[in-house]
Short mmCIF file of N, CA and C in Angstrom, two decimals:
data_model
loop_
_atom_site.label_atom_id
_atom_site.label_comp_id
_atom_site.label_asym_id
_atom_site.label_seq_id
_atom_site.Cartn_x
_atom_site.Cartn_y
_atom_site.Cartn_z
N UNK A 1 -17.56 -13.92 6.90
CA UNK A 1 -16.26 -13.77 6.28
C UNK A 1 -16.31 -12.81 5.10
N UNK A 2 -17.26 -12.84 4.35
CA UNK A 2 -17.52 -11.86 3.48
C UNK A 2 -17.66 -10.57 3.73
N UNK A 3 -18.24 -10.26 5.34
CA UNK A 3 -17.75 -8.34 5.49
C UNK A 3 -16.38 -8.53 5.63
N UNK A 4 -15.84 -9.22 6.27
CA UNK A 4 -14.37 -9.30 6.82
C UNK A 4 -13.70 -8.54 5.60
N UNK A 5 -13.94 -9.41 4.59
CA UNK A 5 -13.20 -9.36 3.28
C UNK A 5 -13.34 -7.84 2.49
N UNK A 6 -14.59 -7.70 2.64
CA UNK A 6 -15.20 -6.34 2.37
C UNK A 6 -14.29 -5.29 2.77
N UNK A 7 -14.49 -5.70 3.98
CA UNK A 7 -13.78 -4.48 5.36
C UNK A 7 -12.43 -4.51 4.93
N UNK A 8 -11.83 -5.42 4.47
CA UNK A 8 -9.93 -5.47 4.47
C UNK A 8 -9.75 -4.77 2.47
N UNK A 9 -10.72 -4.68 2.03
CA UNK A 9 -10.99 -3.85 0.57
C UNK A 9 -10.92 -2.38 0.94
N UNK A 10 -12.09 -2.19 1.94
CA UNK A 10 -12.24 -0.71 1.64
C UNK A 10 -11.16 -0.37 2.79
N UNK A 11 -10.03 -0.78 3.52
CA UNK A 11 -8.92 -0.02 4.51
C UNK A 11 -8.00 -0.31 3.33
N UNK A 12 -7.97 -1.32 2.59
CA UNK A 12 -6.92 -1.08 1.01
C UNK A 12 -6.94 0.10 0.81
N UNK A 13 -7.73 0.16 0.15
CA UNK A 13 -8.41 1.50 -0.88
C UNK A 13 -7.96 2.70 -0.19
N UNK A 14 -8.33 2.63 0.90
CA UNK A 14 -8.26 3.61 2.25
C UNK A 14 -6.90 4.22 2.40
N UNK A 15 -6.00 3.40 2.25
CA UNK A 15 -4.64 3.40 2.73
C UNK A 15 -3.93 3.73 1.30
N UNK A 16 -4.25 3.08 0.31
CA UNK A 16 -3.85 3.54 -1.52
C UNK A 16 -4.04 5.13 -1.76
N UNK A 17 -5.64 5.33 -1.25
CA UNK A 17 -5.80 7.07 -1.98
C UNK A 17 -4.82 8.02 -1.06
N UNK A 18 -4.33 7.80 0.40
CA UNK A 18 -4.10 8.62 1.15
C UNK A 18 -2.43 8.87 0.41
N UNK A 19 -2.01 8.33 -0.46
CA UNK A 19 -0.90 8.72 -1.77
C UNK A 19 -1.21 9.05 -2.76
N UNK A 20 -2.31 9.10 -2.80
CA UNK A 20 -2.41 9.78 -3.97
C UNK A 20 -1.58 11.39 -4.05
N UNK A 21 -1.15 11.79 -5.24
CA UNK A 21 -0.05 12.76 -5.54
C UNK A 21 1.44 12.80 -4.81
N UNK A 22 1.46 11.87 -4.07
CA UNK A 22 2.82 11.47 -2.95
C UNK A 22 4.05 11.13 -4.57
N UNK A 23 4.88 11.69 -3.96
CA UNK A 23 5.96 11.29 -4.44
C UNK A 23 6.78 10.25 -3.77
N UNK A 24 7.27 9.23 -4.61
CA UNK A 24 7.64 7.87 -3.76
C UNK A 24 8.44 7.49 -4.40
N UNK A 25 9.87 6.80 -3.96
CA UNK A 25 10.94 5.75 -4.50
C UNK A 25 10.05 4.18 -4.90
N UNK A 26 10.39 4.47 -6.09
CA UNK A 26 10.12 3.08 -6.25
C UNK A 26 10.92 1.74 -7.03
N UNK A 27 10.83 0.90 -7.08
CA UNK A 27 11.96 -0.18 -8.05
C UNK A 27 11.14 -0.74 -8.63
N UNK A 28 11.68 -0.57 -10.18
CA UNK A 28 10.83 -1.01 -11.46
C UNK A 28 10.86 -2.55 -11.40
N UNK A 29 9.88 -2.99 -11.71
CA UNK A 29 10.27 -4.72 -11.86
C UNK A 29 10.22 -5.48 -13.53
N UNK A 30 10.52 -5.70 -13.24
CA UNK A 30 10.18 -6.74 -14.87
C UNK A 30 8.89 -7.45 -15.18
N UNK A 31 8.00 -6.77 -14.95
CA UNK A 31 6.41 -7.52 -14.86
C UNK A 31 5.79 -6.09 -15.35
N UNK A 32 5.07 -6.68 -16.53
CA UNK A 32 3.92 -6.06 -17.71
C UNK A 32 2.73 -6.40 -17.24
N UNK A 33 1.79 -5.48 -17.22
CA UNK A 33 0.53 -5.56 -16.42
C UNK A 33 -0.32 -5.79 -17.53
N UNK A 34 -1.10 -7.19 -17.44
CA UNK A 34 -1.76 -7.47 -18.37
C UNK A 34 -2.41 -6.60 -19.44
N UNK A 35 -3.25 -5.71 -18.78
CA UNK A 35 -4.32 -5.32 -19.75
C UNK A 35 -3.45 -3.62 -20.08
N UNK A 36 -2.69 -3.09 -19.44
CA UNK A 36 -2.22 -2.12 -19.76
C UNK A 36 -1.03 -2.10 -20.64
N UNK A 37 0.17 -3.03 -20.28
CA UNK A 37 1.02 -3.33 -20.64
C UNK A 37 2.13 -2.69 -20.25
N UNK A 38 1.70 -1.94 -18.91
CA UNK A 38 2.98 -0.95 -18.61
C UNK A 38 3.69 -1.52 -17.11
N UNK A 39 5.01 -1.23 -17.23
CA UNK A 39 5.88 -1.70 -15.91
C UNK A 39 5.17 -1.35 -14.48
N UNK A 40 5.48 -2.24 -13.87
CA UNK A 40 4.73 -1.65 -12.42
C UNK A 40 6.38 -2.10 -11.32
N UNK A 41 5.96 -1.73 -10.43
CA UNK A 41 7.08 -1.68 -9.33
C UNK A 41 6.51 -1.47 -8.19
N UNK A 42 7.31 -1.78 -6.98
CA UNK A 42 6.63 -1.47 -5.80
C UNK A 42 7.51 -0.51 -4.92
N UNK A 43 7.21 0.55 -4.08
CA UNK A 43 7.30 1.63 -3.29
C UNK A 43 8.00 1.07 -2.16
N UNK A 44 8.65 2.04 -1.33
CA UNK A 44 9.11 1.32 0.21
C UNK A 44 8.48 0.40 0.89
N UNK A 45 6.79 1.47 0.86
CA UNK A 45 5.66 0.89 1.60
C UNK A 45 5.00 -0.02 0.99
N UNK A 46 5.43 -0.61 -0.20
CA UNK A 46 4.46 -1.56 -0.82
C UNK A 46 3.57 -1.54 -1.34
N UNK A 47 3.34 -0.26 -1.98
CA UNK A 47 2.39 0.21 -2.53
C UNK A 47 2.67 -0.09 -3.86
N UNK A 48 2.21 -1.08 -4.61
CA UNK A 48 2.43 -1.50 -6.30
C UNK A 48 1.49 -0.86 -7.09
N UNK A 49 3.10 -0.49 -7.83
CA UNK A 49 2.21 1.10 -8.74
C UNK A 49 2.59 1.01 -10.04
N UNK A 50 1.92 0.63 -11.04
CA UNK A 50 1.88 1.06 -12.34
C UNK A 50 3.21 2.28 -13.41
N UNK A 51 3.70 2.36 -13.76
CA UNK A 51 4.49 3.35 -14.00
C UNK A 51 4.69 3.57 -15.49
N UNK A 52 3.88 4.84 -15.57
CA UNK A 52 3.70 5.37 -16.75
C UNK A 52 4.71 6.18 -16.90
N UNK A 53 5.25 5.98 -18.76
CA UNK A 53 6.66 6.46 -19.00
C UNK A 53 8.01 5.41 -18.65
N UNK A 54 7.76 4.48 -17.89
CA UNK A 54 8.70 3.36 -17.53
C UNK A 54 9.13 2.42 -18.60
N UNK A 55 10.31 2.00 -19.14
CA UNK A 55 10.79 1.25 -20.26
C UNK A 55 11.69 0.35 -19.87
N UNK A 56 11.49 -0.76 -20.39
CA UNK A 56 13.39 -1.98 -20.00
C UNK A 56 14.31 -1.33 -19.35
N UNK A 57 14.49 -0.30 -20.36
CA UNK A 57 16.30 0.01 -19.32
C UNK A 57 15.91 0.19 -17.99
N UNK A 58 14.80 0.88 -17.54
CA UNK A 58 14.54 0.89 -16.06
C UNK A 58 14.38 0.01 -14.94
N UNK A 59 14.34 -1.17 -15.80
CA UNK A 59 14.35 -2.49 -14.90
C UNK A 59 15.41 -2.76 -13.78
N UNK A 60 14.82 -2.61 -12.99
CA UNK A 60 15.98 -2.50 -11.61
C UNK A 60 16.21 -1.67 -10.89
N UNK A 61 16.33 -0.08 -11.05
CA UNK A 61 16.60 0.90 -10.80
C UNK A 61 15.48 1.67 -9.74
N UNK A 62 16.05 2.36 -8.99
CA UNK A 62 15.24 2.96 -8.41
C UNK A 62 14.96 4.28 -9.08
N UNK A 63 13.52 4.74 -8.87
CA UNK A 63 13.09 5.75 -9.54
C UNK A 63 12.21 6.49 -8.57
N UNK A 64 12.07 8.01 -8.97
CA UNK A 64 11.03 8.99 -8.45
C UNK A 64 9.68 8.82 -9.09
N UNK A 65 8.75 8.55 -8.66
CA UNK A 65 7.51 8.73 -9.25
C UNK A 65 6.39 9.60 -8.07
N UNK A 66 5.21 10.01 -9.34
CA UNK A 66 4.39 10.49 -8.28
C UNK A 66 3.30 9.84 -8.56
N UNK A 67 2.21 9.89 -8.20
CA UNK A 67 0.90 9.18 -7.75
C UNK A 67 0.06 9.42 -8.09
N UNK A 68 -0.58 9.14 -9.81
CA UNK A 68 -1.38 10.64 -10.11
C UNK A 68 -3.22 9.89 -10.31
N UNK A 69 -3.06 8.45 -9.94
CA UNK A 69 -4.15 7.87 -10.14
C UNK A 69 -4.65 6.41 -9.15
N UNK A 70 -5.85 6.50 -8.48
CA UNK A 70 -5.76 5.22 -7.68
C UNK A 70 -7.25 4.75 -8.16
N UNK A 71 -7.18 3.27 -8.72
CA UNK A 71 -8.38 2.52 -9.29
C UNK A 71 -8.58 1.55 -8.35
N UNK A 72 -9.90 1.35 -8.46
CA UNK A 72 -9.95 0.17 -7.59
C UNK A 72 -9.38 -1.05 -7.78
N UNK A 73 -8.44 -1.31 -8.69
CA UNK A 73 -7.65 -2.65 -8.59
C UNK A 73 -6.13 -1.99 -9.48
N UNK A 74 -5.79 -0.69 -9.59
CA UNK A 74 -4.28 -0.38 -9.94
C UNK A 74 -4.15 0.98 -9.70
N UNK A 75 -2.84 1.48 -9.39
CA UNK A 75 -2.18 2.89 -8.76
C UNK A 75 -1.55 2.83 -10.00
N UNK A 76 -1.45 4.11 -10.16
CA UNK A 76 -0.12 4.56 -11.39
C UNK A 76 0.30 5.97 -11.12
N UNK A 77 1.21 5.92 -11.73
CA UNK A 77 2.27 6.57 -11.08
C UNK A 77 3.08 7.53 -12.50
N UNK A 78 3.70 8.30 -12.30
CA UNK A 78 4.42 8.41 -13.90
C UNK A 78 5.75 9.38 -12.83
N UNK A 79 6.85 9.10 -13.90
CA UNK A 79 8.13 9.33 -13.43
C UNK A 79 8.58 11.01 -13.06
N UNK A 80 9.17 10.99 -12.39
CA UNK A 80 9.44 12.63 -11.90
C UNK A 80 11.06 12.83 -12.96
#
């Protein structure tokens, strides 16, 4: 079970970098990411992304972002 788990990490990862620099709709949510403290939101595809430059009033709204970073446990994104 542990490659399994392995294996379903690295087709994550796999599937995260292949956006990297993608420009994507996304909807801001109301959730502060612990250690960063910045808004995150999620993409059509579900891709939950970090969003640098994102503030309250954006809460809700759909926004342009692009894709300018993929970590092994967060995407970020900053606004077009």
């Amino acid at each position: 079970s542990e490659a399994l788990r392995s294996q379903g990490k690295e087709k994550n990862l796999a599937f995260r970098e292949k956006h990297f620099g993608a420009e994507l709709r996304v909807v801001v949510e109301d959730k502060e990411d612990r250690e960063t403290g910045m808004l995150s939101g999620l993409t059509d595809n579900y891709l939950r992304v970090q969003i640098i430059g994102a503030r309250k009033e954006h809460i809700g709204k759909e926004m342009l972002v692009r894709v300018i970073d993929i970590k092994k446990d967060n995407n970020f994104a900053t606004i077009i």
